[in-house]
XYZ file of N, CA and C in Angstrom:
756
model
N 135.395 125.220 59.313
C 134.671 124.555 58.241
C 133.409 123.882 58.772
N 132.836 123.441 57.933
C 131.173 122.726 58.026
C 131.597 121.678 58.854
N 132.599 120.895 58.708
C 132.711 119.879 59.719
C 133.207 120.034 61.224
N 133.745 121.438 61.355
C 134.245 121.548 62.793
C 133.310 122.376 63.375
N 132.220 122.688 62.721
C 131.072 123.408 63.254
C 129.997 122.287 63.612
N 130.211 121.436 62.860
C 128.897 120.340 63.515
C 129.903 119.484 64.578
N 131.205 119.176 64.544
C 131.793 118.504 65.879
C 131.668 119.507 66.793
N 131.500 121.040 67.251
C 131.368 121.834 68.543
C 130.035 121.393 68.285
N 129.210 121.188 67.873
C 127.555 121.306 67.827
C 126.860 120.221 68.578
N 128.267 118.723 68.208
C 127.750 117.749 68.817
C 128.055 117.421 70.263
N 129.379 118.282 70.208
C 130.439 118.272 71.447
C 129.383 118.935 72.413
N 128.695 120.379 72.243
C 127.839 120.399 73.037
C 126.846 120.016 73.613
N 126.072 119.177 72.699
C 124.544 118.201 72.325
C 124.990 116.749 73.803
N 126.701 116.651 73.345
C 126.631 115.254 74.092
C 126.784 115.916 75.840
N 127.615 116.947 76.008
C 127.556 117.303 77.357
C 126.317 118.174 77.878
N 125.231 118.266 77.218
C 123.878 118.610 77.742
C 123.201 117.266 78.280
N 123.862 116.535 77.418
C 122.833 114.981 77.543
C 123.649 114.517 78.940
N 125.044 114.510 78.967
C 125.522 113.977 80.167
C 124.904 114.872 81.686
N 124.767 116.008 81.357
C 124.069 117.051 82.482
C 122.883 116.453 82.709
N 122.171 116.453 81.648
C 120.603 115.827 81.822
C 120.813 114.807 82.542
N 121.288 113.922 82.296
C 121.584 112.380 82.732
C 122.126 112.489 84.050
N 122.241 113.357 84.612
C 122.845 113.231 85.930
C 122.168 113.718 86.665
N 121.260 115.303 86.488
C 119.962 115.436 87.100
C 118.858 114.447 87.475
N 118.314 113.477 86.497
C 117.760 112.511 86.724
C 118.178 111.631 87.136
N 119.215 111.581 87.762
C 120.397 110.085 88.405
C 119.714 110.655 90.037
N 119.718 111.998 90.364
C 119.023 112.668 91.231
C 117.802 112.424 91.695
N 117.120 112.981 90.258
C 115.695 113.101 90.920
C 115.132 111.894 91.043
N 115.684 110.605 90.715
C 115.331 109.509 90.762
C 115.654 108.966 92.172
N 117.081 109.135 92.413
C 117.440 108.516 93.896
C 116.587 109.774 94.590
N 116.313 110.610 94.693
C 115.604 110.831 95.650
C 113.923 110.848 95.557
N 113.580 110.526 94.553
C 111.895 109.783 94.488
C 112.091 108.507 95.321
N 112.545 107.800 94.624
C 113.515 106.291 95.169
C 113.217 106.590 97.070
N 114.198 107.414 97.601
C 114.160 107.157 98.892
C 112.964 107.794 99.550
N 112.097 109.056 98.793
C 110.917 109.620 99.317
C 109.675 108.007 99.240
N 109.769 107.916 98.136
C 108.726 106.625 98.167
C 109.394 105.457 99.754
N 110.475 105.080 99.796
C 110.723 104.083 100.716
C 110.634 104.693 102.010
N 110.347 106.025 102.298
C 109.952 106.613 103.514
C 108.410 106.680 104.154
N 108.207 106.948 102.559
C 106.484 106.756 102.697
C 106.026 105.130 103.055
N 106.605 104.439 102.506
C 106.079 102.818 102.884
C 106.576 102.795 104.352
N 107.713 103.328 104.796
C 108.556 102.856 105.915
C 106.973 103.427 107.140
N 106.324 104.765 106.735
C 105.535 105.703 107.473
C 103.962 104.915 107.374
N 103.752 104.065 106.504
C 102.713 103.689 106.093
C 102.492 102.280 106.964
N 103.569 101.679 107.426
C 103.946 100.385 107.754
C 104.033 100.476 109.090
N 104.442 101.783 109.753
C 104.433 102.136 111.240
C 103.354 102.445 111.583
N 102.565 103.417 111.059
C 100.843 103.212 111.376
C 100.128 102.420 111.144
N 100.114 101.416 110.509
C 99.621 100.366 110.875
C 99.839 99.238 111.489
N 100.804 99.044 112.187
C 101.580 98.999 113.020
C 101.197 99.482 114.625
N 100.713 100.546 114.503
C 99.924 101.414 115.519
C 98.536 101.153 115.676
N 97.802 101.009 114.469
C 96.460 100.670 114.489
C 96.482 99.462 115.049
N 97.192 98.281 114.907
C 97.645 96.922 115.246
C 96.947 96.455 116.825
N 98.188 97.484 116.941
C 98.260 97.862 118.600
C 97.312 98.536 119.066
N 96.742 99.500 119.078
C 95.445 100.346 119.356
C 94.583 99.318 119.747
N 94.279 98.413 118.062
C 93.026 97.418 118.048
C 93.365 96.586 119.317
N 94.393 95.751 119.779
C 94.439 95.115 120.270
C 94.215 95.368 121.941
N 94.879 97.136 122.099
C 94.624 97.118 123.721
C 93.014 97.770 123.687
N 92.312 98.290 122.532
C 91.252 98.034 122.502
C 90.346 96.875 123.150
N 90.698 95.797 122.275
C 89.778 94.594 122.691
C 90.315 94.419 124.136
N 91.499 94.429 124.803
C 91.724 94.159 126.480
C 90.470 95.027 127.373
N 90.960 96.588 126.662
C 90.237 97.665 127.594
C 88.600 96.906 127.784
N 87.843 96.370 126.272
C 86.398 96.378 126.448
C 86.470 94.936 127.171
N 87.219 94.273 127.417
C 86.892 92.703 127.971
C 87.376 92.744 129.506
N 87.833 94.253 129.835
C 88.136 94.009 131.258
C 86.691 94.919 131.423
N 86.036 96.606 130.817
C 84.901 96.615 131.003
C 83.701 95.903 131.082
N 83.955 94.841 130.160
C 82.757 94.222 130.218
C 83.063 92.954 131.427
N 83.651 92.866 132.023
C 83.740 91.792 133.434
C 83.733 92.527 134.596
N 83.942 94.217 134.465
C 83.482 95.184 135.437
C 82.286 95.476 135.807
N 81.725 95.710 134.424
C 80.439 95.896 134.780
C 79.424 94.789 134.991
N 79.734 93.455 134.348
C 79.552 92.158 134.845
C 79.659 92.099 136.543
N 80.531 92.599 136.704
C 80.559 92.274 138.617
C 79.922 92.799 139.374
N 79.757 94.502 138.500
C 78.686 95.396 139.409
C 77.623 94.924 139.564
N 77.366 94.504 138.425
C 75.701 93.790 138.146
C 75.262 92.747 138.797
N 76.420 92.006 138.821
C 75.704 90.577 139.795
C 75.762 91.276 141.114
N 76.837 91.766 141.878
C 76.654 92.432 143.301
C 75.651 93.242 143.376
N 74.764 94.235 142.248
C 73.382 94.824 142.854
C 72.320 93.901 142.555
N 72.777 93.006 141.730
C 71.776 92.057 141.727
C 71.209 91.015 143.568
N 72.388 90.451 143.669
C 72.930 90.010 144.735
C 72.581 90.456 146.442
N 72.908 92.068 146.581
C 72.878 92.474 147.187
C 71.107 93.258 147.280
N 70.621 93.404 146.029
C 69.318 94.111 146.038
C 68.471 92.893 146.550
N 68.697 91.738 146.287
C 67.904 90.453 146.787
C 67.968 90.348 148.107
N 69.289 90.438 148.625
C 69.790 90.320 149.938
C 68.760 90.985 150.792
N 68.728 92.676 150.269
C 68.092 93.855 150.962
C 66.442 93.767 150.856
N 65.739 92.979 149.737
C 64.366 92.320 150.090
C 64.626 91.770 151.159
N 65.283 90.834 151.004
C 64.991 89.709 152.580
C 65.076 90.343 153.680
N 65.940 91.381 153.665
C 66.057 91.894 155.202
C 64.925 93.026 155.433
N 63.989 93.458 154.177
C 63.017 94.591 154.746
C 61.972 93.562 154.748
N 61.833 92.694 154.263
C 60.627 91.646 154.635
C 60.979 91.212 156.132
N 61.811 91.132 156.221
C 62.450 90.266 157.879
C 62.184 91.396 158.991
N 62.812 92.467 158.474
C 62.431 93.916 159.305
C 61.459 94.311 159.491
N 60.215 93.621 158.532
C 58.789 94.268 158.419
C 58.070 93.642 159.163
N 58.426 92.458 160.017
C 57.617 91.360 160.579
C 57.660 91.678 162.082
N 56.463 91.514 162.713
C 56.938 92.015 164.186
C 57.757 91.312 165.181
N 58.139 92.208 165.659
C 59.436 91.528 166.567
C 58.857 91.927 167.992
N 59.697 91.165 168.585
C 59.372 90.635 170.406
C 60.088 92.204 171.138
N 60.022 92.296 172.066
C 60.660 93.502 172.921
C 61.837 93.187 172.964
N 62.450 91.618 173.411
C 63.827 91.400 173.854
C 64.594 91.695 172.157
N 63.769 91.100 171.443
C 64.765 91.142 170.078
C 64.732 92.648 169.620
N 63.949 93.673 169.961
C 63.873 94.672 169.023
C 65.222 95.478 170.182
N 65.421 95.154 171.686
C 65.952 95.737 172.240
C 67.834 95.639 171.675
N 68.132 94.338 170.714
C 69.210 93.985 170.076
C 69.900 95.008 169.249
N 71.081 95.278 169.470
C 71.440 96.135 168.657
C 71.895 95.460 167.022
N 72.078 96.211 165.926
C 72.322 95.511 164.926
C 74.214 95.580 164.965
N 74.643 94.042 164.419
C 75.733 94.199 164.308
C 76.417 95.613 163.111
N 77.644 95.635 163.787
C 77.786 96.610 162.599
C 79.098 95.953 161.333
N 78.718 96.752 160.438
C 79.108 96.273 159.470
C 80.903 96.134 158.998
N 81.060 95.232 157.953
C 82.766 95.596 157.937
C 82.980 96.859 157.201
N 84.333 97.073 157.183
C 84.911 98.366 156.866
C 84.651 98.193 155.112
N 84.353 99.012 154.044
C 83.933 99.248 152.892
C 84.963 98.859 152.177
N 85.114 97.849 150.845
C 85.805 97.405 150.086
C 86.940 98.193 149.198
N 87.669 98.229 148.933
C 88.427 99.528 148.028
C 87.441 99.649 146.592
N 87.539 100.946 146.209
C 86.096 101.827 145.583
C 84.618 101.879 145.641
N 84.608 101.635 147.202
C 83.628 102.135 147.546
C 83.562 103.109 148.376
N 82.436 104.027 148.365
C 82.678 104.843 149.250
C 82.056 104.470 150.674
N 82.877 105.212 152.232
C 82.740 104.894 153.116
C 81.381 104.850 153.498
N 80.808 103.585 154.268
C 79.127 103.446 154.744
C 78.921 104.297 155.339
N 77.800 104.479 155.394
C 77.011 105.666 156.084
C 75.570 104.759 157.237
N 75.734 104.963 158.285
C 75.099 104.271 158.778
C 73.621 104.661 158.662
N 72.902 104.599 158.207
C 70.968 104.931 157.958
C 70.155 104.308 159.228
N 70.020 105.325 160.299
C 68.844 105.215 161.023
C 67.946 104.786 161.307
N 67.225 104.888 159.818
C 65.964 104.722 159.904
C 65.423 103.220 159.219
N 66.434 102.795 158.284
C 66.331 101.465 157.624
C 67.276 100.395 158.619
N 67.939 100.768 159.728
C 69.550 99.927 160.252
C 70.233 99.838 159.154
N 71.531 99.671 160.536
C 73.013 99.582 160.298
C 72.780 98.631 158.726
N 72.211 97.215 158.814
C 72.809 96.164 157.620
C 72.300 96.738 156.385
N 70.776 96.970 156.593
C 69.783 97.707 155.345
C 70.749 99.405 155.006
N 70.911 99.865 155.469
C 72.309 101.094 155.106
C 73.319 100.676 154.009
N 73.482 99.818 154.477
C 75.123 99.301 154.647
C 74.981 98.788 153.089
N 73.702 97.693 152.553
C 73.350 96.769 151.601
C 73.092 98.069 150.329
N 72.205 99.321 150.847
C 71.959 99.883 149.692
C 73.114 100.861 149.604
N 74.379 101.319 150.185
C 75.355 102.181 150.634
C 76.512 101.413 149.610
N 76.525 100.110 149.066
C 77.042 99.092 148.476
C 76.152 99.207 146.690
N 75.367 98.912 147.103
C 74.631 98.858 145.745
C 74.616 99.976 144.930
N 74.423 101.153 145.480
C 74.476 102.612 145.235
C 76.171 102.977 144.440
N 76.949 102.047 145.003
C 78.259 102.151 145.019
C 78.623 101.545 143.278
N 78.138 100.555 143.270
C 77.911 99.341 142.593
C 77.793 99.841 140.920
N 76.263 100.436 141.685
C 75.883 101.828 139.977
C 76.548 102.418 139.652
N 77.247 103.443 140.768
C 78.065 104.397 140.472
C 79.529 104.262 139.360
N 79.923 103.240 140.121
C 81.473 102.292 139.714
C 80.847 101.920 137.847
N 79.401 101.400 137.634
C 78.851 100.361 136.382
C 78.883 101.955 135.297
N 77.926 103.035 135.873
C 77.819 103.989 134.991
C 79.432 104.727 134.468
N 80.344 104.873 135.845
C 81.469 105.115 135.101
C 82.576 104.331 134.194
N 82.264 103.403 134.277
C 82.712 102.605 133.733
C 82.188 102.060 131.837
N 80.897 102.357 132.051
C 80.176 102.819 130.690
C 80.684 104.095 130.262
N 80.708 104.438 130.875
C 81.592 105.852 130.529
C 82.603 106.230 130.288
N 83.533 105.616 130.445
C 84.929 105.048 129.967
C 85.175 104.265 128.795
N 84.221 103.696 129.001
C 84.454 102.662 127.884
C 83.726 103.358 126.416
N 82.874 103.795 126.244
C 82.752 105.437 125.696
C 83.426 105.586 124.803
N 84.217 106.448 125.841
C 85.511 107.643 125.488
C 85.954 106.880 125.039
N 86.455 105.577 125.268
C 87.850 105.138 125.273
C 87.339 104.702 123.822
N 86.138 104.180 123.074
C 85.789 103.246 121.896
C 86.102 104.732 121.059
N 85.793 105.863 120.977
C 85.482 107.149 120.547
C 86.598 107.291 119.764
N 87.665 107.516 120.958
C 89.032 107.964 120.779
C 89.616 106.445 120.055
N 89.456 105.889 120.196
C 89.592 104.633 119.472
C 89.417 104.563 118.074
N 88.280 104.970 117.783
C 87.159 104.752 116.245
C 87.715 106.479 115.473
N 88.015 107.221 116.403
C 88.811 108.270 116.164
C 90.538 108.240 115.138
N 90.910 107.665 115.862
C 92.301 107.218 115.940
C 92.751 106.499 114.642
N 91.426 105.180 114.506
C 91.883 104.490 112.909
C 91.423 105.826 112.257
N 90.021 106.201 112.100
C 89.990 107.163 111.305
C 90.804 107.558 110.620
N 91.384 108.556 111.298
C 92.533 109.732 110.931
C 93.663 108.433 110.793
N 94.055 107.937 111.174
C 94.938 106.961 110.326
C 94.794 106.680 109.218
N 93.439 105.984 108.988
C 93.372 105.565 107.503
C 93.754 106.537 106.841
N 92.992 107.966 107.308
C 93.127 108.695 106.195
C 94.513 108.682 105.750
N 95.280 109.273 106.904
C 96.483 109.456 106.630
C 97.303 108.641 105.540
N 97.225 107.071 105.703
C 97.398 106.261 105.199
C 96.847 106.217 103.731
N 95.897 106.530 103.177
C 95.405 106.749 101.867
C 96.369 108.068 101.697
N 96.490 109.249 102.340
C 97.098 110.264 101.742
C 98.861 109.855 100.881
N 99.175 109.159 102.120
C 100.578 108.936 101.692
C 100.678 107.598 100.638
N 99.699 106.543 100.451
C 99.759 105.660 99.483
C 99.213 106.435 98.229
N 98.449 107.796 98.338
C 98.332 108.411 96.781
C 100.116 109.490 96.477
N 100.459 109.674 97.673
C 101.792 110.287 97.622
C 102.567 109.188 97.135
N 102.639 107.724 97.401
C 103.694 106.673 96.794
C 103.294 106.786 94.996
N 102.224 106.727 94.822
C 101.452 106.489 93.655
C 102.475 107.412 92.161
N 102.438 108.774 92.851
C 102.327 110.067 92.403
C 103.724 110.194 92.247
N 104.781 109.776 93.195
C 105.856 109.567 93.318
C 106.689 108.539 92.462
N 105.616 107.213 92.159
C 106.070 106.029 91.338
C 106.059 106.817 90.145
N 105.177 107.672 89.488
C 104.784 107.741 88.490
C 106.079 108.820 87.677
N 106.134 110.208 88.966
C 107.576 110.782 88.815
C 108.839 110.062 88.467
N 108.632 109.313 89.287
C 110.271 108.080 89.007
C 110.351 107.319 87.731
N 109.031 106.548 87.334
C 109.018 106.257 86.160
C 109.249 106.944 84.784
N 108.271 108.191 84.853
C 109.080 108.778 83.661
C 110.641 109.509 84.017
N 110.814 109.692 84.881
C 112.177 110.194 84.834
C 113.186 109.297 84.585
N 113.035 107.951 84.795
C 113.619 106.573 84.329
C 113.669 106.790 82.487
N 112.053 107.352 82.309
C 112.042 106.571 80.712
C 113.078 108.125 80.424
N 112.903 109.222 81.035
C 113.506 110.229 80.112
C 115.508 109.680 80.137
N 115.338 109.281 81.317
C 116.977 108.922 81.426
C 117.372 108.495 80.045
N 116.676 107.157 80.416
C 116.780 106.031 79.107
C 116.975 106.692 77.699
N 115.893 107.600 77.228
C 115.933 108.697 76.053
C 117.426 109.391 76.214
N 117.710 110.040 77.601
C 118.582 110.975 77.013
C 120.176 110.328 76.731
N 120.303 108.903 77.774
C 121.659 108.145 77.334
C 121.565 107.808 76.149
N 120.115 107.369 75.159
C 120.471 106.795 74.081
C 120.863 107.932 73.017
N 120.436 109.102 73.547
C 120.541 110.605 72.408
C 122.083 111.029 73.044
N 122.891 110.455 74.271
C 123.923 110.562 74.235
C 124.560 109.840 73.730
N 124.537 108.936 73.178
C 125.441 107.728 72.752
C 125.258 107.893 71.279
N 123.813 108.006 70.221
C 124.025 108.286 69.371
C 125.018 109.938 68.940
N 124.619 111.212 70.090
C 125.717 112.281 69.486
C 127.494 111.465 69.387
N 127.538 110.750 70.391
C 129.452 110.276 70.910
C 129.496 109.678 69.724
N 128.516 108.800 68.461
C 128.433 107.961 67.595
C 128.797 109.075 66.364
N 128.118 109.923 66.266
C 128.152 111.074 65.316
C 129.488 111.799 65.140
N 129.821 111.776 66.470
C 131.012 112.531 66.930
C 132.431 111.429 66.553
N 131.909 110.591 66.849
C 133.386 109.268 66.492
C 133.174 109.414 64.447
N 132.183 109.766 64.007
C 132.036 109.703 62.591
C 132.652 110.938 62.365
N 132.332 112.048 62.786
C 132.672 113.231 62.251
C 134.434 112.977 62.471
N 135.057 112.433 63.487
C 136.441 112.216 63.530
C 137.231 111.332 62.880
N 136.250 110.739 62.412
C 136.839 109.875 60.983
C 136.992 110.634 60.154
N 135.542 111.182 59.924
C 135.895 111.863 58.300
C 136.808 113.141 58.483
N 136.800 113.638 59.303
C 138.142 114.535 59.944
C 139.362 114.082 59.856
N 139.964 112.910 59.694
C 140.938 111.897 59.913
C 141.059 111.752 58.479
N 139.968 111.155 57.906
C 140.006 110.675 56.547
C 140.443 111.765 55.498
N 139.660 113.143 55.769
C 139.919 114.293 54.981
C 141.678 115.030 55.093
N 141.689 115.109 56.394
C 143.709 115.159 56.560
C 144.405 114.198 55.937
N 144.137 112.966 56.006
C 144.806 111.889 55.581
C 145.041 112.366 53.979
N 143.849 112.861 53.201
C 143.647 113.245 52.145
C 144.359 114.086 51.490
N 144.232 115.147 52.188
C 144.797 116.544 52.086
C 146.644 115.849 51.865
N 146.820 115.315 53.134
C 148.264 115.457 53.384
C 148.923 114.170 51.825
N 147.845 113.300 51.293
C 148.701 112.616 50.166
C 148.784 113.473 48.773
N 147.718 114.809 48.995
C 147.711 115.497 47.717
C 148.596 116.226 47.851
N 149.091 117.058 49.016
C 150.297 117.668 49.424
C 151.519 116.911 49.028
N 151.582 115.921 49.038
C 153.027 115.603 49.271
C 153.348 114.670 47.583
N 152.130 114.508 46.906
C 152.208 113.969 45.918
C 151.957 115.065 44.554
N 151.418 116.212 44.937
C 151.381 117.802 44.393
C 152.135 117.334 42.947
N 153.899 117.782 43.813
C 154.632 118.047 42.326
C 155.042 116.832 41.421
N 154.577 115.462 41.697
C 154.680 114.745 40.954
C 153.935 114.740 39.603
N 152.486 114.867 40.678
C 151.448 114.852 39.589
C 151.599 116.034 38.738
N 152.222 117.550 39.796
C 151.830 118.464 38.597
C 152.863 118.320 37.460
N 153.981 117.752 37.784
C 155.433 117.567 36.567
C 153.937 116.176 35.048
N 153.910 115.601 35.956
C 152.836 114.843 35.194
C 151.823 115.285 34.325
N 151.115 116.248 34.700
C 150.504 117.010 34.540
C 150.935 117.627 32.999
N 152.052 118.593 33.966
C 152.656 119.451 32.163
C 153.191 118.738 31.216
N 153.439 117.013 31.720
C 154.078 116.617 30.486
C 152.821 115.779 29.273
N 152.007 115.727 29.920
C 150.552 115.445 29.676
C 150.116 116.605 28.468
N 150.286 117.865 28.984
C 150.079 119.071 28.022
C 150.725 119.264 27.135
N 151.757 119.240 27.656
C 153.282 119.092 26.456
C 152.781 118.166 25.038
N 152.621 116.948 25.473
C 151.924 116.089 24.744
C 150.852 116.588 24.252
N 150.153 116.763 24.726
C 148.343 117.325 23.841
C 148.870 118.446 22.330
N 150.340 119.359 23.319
C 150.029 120.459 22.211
C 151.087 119.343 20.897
N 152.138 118.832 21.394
C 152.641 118.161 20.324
C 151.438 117.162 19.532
N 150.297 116.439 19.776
C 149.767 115.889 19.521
C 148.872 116.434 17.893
N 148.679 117.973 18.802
C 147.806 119.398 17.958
C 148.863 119.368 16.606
N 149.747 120.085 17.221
C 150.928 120.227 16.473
C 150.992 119.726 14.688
N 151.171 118.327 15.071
C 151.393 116.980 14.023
C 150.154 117.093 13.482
N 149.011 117.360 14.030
C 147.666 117.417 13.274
C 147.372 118.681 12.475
N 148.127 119.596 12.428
C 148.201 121.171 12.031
C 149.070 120.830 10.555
N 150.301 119.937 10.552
C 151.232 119.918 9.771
C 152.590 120.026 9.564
N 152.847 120.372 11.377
C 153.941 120.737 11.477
C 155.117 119.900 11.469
N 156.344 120.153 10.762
C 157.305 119.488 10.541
C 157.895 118.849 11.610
N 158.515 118.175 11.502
C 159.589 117.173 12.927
C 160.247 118.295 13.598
N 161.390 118.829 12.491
C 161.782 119.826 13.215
C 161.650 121.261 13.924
N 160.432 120.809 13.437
C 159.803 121.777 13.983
C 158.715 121.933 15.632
N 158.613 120.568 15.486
C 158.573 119.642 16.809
C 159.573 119.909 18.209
N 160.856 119.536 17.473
C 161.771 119.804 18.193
C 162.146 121.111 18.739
N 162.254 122.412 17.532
C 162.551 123.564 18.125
C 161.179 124.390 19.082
N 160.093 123.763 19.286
C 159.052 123.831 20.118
C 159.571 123.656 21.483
N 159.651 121.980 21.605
C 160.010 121.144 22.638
C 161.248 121.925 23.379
């Protein structure tokens, strides 16, 4: 009947909605934990940049007291090496020129080993063999420091980016989760109204048996009721026709 065709109709309506409702119980917990991976990933690189920046600023403050040192020692030492070619340039006596020059100490760690120069002496060698050293150590060290700012200025770069990529991935992800929230919401309330429909249709299912079964069982009362009802109508006719009493009776 019409009514046990719309209870399978709803019976199905409500277990689509419970299916639905459980897919999105899904795709939600796992937006849910994709988004808290992305913050977890977003929070570690910067985190990294943190750190970068910071042995950054060490690296340039120990360059810049490196090359600070080179500088005062060719400073230092280039002054030194005036005085001694002015001193060297002045004439000297036979006994003093016959003097040998002391020789020098053994070369500092990163420098390279002296070279004794002939033609300027052992100390004048020794002063620009140092200074020479001095440059060498200042330019690589500019040179390091370079690379190192490069790969540095490199590094946030491609971080940030990264970091914008995955905060438009949280974005995109919130937005998935949200409507899949609002569809939830829709499809429990379109489940609860079918279970509502469905508790009605089992009333009036209830109500209509209930029905059935008092006309059943009250049938032959009413129908004895019934014929004596007719019985009556035609005796009623009867008396209005003319018909005698006893004639009533041999009817009846």
């Amino acid at each position: 009947n019409t009514n046990q065709l719309q209870t399978e109709k709803k019976e199905r309506q409500k277990q689509d909605f419970t299916a639905r409702i459980e897919d999105l119980d899904m795709t939600i917990k796992s937006l849910g934990e994709a988004i808290t991976g992305l913050k977890a990933e977003i929070a570690e690189m910067q985190v990294q940049v943190k750190r970068a920046g910071e042995d950054r600023e060490k690296e340039n403050k120990d360059f810049q007291d490196t090359v600070a040192d080179q500088r005062e020692t060719q400073k230092l030492l280039t002054r030194a090496l005036g005085v001694l070619k002015a001193f060297y340039a002045k004439p000297k006596s036979s006994s003093f020129a016959q003097m040998q020059e002391p020789a020098g100490p053994p070369p500092p760690p990163g420098f390279s080993a002296y070279k004794k120069n002939e033609g300027s002496g052992g100390v004048m060698g020794l002063l620009q063999q140092i200074i020479s050293d001095a440059k060498a150590m200042e330019v690589d060290a500019i040179r390091a420091e370079e690379e190192a700012q490069k790969a540095y200025e490199d590094f946030v770069k491609e971080t940030n980016a990264a970091v914008q990529a995955k905060s438009k991935e949280i974005v995109n992800r919130s937005e998935e989760k949200a409507k899949a929230e609002a569809d939830r919401v829709q499809a429990r309330e379109s489940r609860e109204a079918a279970a509502l429909e469905l508790e009605q249709l089992s009333n009036y299912d209830a109500e209509l048996h209930k029905s059935c079964d008092f006309v059943l069982k009250n049938f032959e009362i009413r129908q004895t009721a019934r014929d004596e009802e007719v019985e009556a109508l035609k005796q009623a006719k009867a008396i209005l026709s003319g018909a005698t009493f006893e004639e009533l009776l041999q009817t009846a």
